Amino acid sequence: VIREYERAVVFRLGRILSKKAKGPGLILILPCTDTFIKVDLRTVTCNIPPQEILTKDAVTTQVDGVVYYKICSAVSAVANVTDVHLATFLLAQTALRNVLSTQSLAQLLAGREEIARSIQAILDGATEQWGVKVARVEIRDVKIPMAMQRSMAAEAEAAREARAKTVAAEGEMNASKALKQASMVLAESPAGLQLRCLQTLTTLAAENNSTIVFPLPINMLEG
Protein backbone atom coordinates (compact mmCIF):
# COMPACT_ATOMS: atom_id res chain seq x y z
CA VAL A 1 0.00 0.00 0.00
CA ILE A 2 1.48 3.33 -1.12
CA ARG A 3 0.49 6.46 0.80
CA GLU A 4 -0.90 9.58 -0.86
CA TYR A 5 2.42 11.46 -0.62
CA GLU A 6 4.53 8.51 -1.83
CA ARG A 7 5.27 6.84 -5.13
CA ALA A 8 6.77 3.41 -5.78
CA VAL A 9 9.33 2.76 -8.52
CA VAL A 10 8.92 -0.91 -9.43
CA PHE A 11 11.79 -2.95 -10.92
CA ARG A 12 10.99 -6.18 -12.75
CA LEU A 13 14.09 -8.23 -13.40
CA GLY A 14 16.21 -5.09 -13.05
CA ARG A 15 14.15 -2.88 -15.36
CA ILE A 16 11.83 -0.09 -14.32
CA LEU A 17 8.29 -1.25 -14.94
CA SER A 18 6.38 0.92 -17.45
CA LYS A 19 8.78 3.87 -16.86
CA LYS A 20 6.26 5.36 -14.45
CA ALA A 21 5.97 5.34 -10.68
CA LYS A 22 3.09 3.46 -9.08
CA GLY A 23 0.67 4.76 -6.51
CA PRO A 24 -0.89 5.97 -4.43
CA GLY A 25 -3.07 3.13 -3.21
CA LEU A 26 -2.77 -0.61 -3.66
CA ILE A 27 -0.15 -1.96 -6.07
CA LEU A 28 0.63 -5.57 -7.01
CA ILE A 29 4.17 -6.89 -6.71
CA LEU A 30 5.20 -10.27 -8.14
CA PRO A 31 7.38 -12.22 -5.75
CA CYS A 32 10.96 -13.07 -6.73
CA THR A 33 10.91 -10.95 -9.89
CA ASP A 34 9.76 -7.51 -8.65
CA THR A 35 11.36 -5.07 -6.24
CA PHE A 36 10.30 -1.50 -5.48
CA ILE A 37 11.66 1.68 -3.93
CA LYS A 38 9.40 4.18 -2.18
CA VAL A 39 9.98 7.87 -2.88
CA ASP A 40 8.60 10.64 -0.67
CA LEU A 41 7.13 13.54 -2.68
CA ARG A 42 6.71 15.98 0.21
CA THR A 43 8.72 19.19 0.44
CA VAL A 44 12.12 18.70 2.06
CA THR A 45 13.85 21.38 4.14
CA CYS A 46 17.61 21.45 3.63
CA ASN A 47 19.64 23.54 6.09
CA ILE A 48 22.90 24.85 4.65
CA PRO A 49 25.47 25.17 7.46
CA PRO A 50 27.50 28.40 7.75
CA GLN A 51 29.88 28.73 4.82
CA GLU A 52 33.11 30.75 4.84
CA ILE A 53 32.72 33.19 1.94
CA LEU A 54 35.31 35.60 0.54
CA THR A 55 33.31 38.37 -1.11
CA LYS A 56 34.28 40.28 -4.23
CA ASP A 57 35.78 43.11 -2.14
CA ALA A 58 37.92 40.67 -0.08
CA VAL A 59 35.74 40.52 3.06
CA THR A 60 35.44 37.21 4.89
CA THR A 61 31.89 36.40 5.99
CA GLN A 62 29.90 33.41 7.21
CA VAL A 63 26.62 32.81 5.43
CA ASP A 64 24.01 30.14 6.07
CA GLY A 65 20.73 29.44 4.34
CA VAL A 66 17.89 27.03 3.76
CA VAL A 67 16.62 25.33 0.61
CA TYR A 68 13.09 23.98 0.10
CA TYR A 69 12.71 21.35 -2.62
CA LYS A 70 10.55 18.39 -3.57
CA ILE A 71 10.82 15.39 -5.86
CA CYS A 72 8.55 15.79 -8.86
CA SER A 73 9.70 12.68 -10.77
CA ALA A 74 10.24 9.58 -8.68
CA VAL A 75 11.69 7.58 -11.56
CA SER A 76 14.38 10.20 -12.31
CA ALA A 77 15.23 10.52 -8.61
CA VAL A 78 15.85 6.78 -8.37
CA ALA A 79 17.42 6.04 -11.76
CA ASN A 80 19.61 9.12 -12.35
CA VAL A 81 21.30 9.72 -8.99
CA THR A 82 22.49 7.52 -6.17
CA ASP A 83 21.29 9.69 -3.25
CA VAL A 84 19.12 12.57 -4.45
CA HIS A 85 18.96 14.31 -1.05
CA LEU A 86 22.72 14.25 -0.47
CA ALA A 87 23.39 15.41 -4.02
CA THR A 88 20.97 18.33 -3.66
CA PHE A 89 22.50 19.30 -0.31
CA LEU A 90 26.06 19.35 -1.63
CA LEU A 91 25.01 21.21 -4.77
CA ALA A 92 23.25 23.85 -2.66
CA GLN A 93 26.43 24.42 -0.64
CA THR A 94 28.53 24.80 -3.79
CA ALA A 95 26.03 27.12 -5.47
CA LEU A 96 25.85 29.30 -2.37
CA ARG A 97 29.63 29.75 -2.25
CA ASN A 98 29.96 30.32 -6.00
CA VAL A 99 27.25 32.97 -6.19
CA LEU A 100 28.23 34.88 -3.05
CA SER A 101 31.90 35.01 -4.01
CA THR A 102 30.95 37.19 -7.00
CA GLN A 103 29.11 39.75 -4.85
CA SER A 104 30.47 42.60 -2.78
CA LEU A 105 29.60 42.95 0.89
CA ALA A 106 27.14 45.79 0.20
CA GLN A 107 25.39 43.74 -2.48
CA LEU A 108 25.25 40.75 -0.15
CA LEU A 109 23.61 42.76 2.63
CA ALA A 110 21.19 44.69 0.43
CA GLY A 111 20.31 42.15 -2.28
CA ARG A 112 19.50 38.92 -0.46
CA GLU A 113 16.34 38.28 -2.45
CA GLU A 114 18.06 38.66 -5.81
CA ILE A 115 20.93 36.42 -4.70
CA ALA A 116 18.46 33.80 -3.46
CA ARG A 117 16.68 33.83 -6.83
CA SER A 118 20.02 33.38 -8.61
CA ILE A 119 20.88 30.38 -6.43
CA GLN A 120 17.42 28.93 -7.01
CA ALA A 121 17.83 29.24 -10.81
CA ILE A 122 21.21 27.47 -10.66
CA LEU A 123 19.82 24.64 -8.53
CA ASP A 124 16.76 24.25 -10.75
CA GLY A 125 18.90 23.87 -13.85
CA ALA A 126 21.20 21.31 -12.22
CA THR A 127 18.58 19.19 -10.46
CA GLU A 128 16.07 19.01 -13.29
CA GLN A 129 17.53 15.72 -14.56
CA TRP A 130 17.28 14.32 -11.02
CA GLY A 131 13.53 14.94 -10.91
CA VAL A 132 13.90 17.64 -8.22
CA LYS A 133 12.10 20.98 -8.17
CA VAL A 134 13.59 23.70 -5.96
CA ALA A 135 10.71 25.71 -4.50
CA ARG A 136 12.56 28.38 -2.53
CA VAL A 137 16.01 29.46 -1.33
CA GLU A 138 16.52 31.75 1.66
CA ILE A 139 19.69 33.34 3.05
CA ARG A 140 19.17 33.39 6.78
CA ASP A 141 22.16 35.07 8.37
CA VAL A 142 25.30 36.94 7.31
CA LYS A 143 28.02 37.12 9.98
CA ILE A 144 30.65 39.85 9.61
CA PRO A 145 33.87 39.99 11.68
CA MET A 146 33.87 42.42 14.61
CA ALA A 147 36.70 44.49 13.13
CA MET A 148 34.71 44.97 9.95
CA GLN A 149 31.61 45.88 11.95
CA ARG A 150 33.56 48.58 13.80
CA SER A 151 34.97 49.90 10.51
CA MET A 152 31.50 50.02 8.97
CA ALA A 153 30.13 51.82 12.04
CA ALA A 154 32.96 54.39 11.91
CA GLU A 155 32.37 54.92 8.20
CA ALA A 156 28.64 55.41 8.73
CA GLU A 157 29.28 57.87 11.59
CA ALA A 158 31.72 59.87 9.43
CA ALA A 159 29.19 59.97 6.61
CA ARG A 160 26.49 61.26 8.98
CA GLU A 161 28.83 63.96 10.33
CA ALA A 162 29.70 65.02 6.77
CA ARG A 163 26.00 65.28 5.90
CA ALA A 164 25.37 67.29 9.09
CA LYS A 165 28.15 69.74 8.21
CA THR A 166 26.79 70.08 4.69
CA VAL A 167 23.30 70.81 5.99
CA ALA A 168 24.69 73.36 8.47
CA ALA A 169 26.67 75.08 5.71
CA GLU A 170 23.59 75.25 3.50
CA GLY A 171 21.64 76.73 6.42
CA GLU A 172 24.32 79.39 6.96
CA MET A 173 24.25 80.27 3.28
CA ASN A 174 20.46 80.60 3.24
CA ALA A 175 20.58 82.68 6.45
CA SER A 176 23.20 85.02 4.96
CA LYS A 177 21.04 85.51 1.88
CA ALA A 178 18.03 86.29 4.07
CA LEU A 179 20.06 88.78 6.16
CA LYS A 180 21.26 90.48 2.99
CA GLN A 181 17.68 90.93 1.80
CA ALA A 182 16.62 92.16 5.23
CA SER A 183 19.46 94.70 5.34
CA MET A 184 18.43 96.02 1.93
CA VAL A 185 14.85 96.47 3.17
CA LEU A 186 15.97 98.18 6.39
CA ALA A 187 18.31 100.46 4.44
CA GLU A 188 15.28 101.99 2.73
CA SER A 189 13.72 103.01 6.07
CA PRO A 190 15.95 104.39 8.89
CA ALA A 191 13.00 104.28 11.31
CA GLY A 192 12.59 100.59 10.63
CA LEU A 193 16.20 99.99 11.67
CA GLN A 194 15.62 101.78 14.98
CA LEU A 195 12.42 99.81 15.61
CA ARG A 196 14.24 96.58 14.87
CA CYS A 197 17.01 97.54 17.28
CA LEU A 198 14.49 98.29 20.01
CA GLN A 199 12.69 95.01 19.36
CA THR A 200 15.95 93.08 19.70
CA LEU A 201 16.75 94.84 22.98
CA THR A 202 13.27 94.05 24.28
CA THR A 203 13.76 90.39 23.46
CA LEU A 204 17.12 90.30 25.23
CA ALA A 205 15.67 92.02 28.29
CA ALA A 206 12.78 89.55 28.45
CA GLU A 207 15.04 86.52 28.21
CA ASN A 208 17.83 87.59 30.57
CA ASN A 209 15.78 89.83 32.91
CA SER A 210 18.24 92.70 32.52
CA THR A 211 18.04 96.48 32.31
CA ILE A 212 19.51 98.30 29.30
CA VAL A 213 20.53 101.98 29.67
CA PHE A 214 21.15 104.25 26.67
CA PRO A 215 23.82 106.87 27.43
CA LEU A 216 22.65 108.97 24.50
CA PRO A 217 19.68 109.12 22.13
CA ILE A 218 19.89 106.55 19.36
CA ASN A 219 19.20 109.13 16.63
CA MET A 220 22.54 110.75 17.39
CA LEU A 221 24.27 107.64 15.97
CA GLU A 222 23.14 108.59 12.47
CA GLY A 223 25.99 111.06 12.10
XYZ file of C-alpha atoms in Angstrom:
223
model
C 0.000 0.000 0.000
C 1.482 3.333 -1.120
C 0.489 6.464 0.804
C -0.898 9.584 -0.863
C 2.421 11.461 -0.624
C 4.530 8.515 -1.835
C 5.273 6.842 -5.128
C 6.772 3.411 -5.784
C 9.333 2.755 -8.517
C 8.916 -0.911 -9.429
C 11.787 -2.945 -10.921
C 10.989 -6.179 -12.745
C 14.088 -8.232 -13.404
C 16.212 -5.094 -13.047
C 14.152 -2.883 -15.359
C 11.828 -0.093 -14.316
C 8.291 -1.250 -14.941
C 6.377 0.920 -17.448
C 8.783 3.867 -16.865
C 6.257 5.358 -14.452
C 5.972 5.344 -10.676
C 3.089 3.458 -9.079
C 0.667 4.763 -6.509
C -0.894 5.973 -4.427
C -3.066 3.133 -3.214
C -2.768 -0.608 -3.664
C -0.151 -1.959 -6.075
C 0.631 -5.570 -7.008
C 4.173 -6.886 -6.709
C 5.202 -10.269 -8.140
C 7.375 -12.221 -5.755
C 10.957 -13.075 -6.732
C 10.909 -10.948 -9.890
C 9.761 -7.511 -8.650
C 11.362 -5.068 -6.242
C 10.305 -1.500 -5.481
C 11.656 1.684 -3.926
C 9.401 4.183 -2.178
C 9.981 7.868 -2.880
C 8.596 10.643 -0.670
C 7.128 13.539 -2.682
C 6.713 15.982 0.208
C 8.721 19.191 0.439
C 12.116 18.703 2.061
C 13.852 21.385 4.144
C 17.613 21.453 3.631
C 19.635 23.538 6.085
C 22.898 24.849 4.647
C 25.471 25.168 7.458
C 27.503 28.400 7.751
C 29.879 28.733 4.822
C 33.106 30.747 4.836
C 32.715 33.191 1.940
C 35.312 35.602 0.545
C 33.313 38.371 -1.112
C 34.280 40.284 -4.229
C 35.780 43.110 -2.140
C 37.922 40.672 -0.082
C 35.742 40.523 3.056
C 35.442 37.208 4.887
C 31.888 36.400 5.987
C 29.904 33.409 7.211
C 26.616 32.811 5.434
C 24.013 30.137 6.072
C 20.734 29.442 4.340
C 17.888 27.030 3.761
C 16.616 25.330 0.615
C 13.090 23.979 0.096
C 12.710 21.355 -2.619
C 10.546 18.394 -3.568
C 10.819 15.390 -5.860
C 8.547 15.791 -8.863
C 9.699 12.679 -10.775
C 10.237 9.584 -8.677
C 11.686 7.580 -11.564
C 14.380 10.197 -12.310
C 15.232 10.524 -8.605
C 15.850 6.782 -8.371
C 17.419 6.037 -11.765
C 19.614 9.120 -12.349
C 21.299 9.722 -8.994
C 22.487 7.520 -6.166
C 21.286 9.691 -3.255
C 19.121 12.567 -4.450
C 18.964 14.306 -1.054
C 22.720 14.250 -0.468
C 23.394 15.406 -4.024
C 20.975 18.330 -3.663
C 22.495 19.295 -0.306
C 26.057 19.347 -1.625
C 25.014 21.207 -4.768
C 23.246 23.850 -2.662
C 26.429 24.417 -0.639
C 28.528 24.796 -3.789
C 26.029 27.120 -5.474
C 25.846 29.299 -2.373
C 29.633 29.749 -2.248
C 29.964 30.324 -6.003
C 27.255 32.974 -6.188
C 28.233 34.881 -3.047
C 31.902 35.006 -4.013
C 30.947 37.187 -7.004
C 29.106 39.747 -4.854
C 30.471 42.602 -2.776
C 29.597 42.953 0.895
C 27.145 45.790 0.202
C 25.386 43.738 -2.485
C 25.248 40.754 -0.150
C 23.610 42.760 2.632
C 21.189 44.695 0.429
C 20.306 42.151 -2.277
C 19.503 38.921 -0.458
C 16.336 38.276 -2.446
C 18.058 38.659 -5.811
C 20.928 36.418 -4.698
C 18.460 33.802 -3.456
C 16.681 33.831 -6.826
C 20.015 33.380 -8.606
C 20.880 30.379 -6.431
C 17.418 28.931 -7.011
C 17.830 29.239 -10.808
C 21.208 27.469 -10.659
C 19.816 24.635 -8.526
C 16.757 24.254 -10.749
C 18.899 23.866 -13.845
C 21.200 21.312 -12.224
C 18.577 19.188 -10.459
C 16.067 19.006 -13.293
C 17.535 15.721 -14.556
C 17.277 14.323 -11.020
C 13.535 14.944 -10.910
C 13.901 17.637 -8.216
C 12.098 20.978 -8.173
C 13.589 23.700 -5.958
C 10.714 25.714 -4.499
C 12.560 28.378 -2.531
C 16.008 29.464 -1.335
C 16.523 31.754 1.656
C 19.694 33.343 3.047
C 19.167 33.387 6.784
C 22.165 35.067 8.365
C 25.301 36.936 7.308
C 28.016 37.122 9.982
C 30.645 39.851 9.612
C 33.871 39.987 11.676
C 33.870 42.418 14.610
C 36.703 44.487 13.135
C 34.715 44.972 9.950
C 31.612 45.883 11.950
C 33.559 48.580 13.796
C 34.970 49.896 10.511
C 31.500 50.024 8.968
C 30.130 51.822 12.045
C 32.960 54.393 11.907
C 32.373 54.925 8.197
C 28.637 55.414 8.731
C 29.276 57.872 11.587
C 31.717 59.873 9.434
C 29.187 59.966 6.606
C 26.488 61.258 8.983
C 28.826 63.957 10.327
C 29.696 65.016 6.770
C 25.998 65.277 5.899
C 25.365 67.287 9.086
C 28.146 69.742 8.207
C 26.789 70.079 4.689
C 23.297 70.814 5.989
C 24.691 73.356 8.469
C 26.669 75.083 5.706
C 23.589 75.252 3.498
C 21.644 76.727 6.423
C 24.319 79.391 6.965
C 24.252 80.274 3.282
C 20.464 80.599 3.243
C 20.584 82.676 6.448
C 23.198 85.023 4.964
C 21.042 85.515 1.880
C 18.029 86.287 4.068
C 20.055 88.780 6.164
C 21.259 90.479 2.994
C 17.680 90.926 1.797
C 16.615 92.162 5.235
C 19.458 94.705 5.339
C 18.428 96.017 1.930
C 14.854 96.466 3.165
C 15.969 98.178 6.389
C 18.306 100.456 4.443
C 15.283 101.991 2.728
C 13.721 103.009 6.074
C 15.948 104.394 8.893
C 12.996 104.282 11.314
C 12.594 100.587 10.625
C 16.201 99.988 11.667
C 15.616 101.781 14.979
C 12.424 99.811 15.614
C 14.237 96.583 14.868
C 17.012 97.540 17.279
C 14.494 98.291 20.013
C 12.691 95.014 19.363
C 15.950 93.077 19.696
C 16.749 94.842 22.978
C 13.271 94.052 24.275
C 13.764 90.393 23.458
C 17.117 90.298 25.234
C 15.671 92.020 28.290
C 12.781 89.553 28.452
C 15.044 86.516 28.215
C 17.832 87.593 30.572
C 15.777 89.829 32.913
C 18.235 92.701 32.519
C 18.043 96.481 32.313
C 19.507 98.301 29.302
C 20.527 101.975 29.666
C 21.153 104.255 26.669
C 23.823 106.870 27.432
C 22.647 108.972 24.495
C 19.683 109.116 22.127
C 19.891 106.549 19.361
C 19.195 109.133 16.630
C 22.543 110.750 17.394
C 24.270 107.638 15.966
C 23.138 108.586 12.475
C 25.991 111.063 12.104
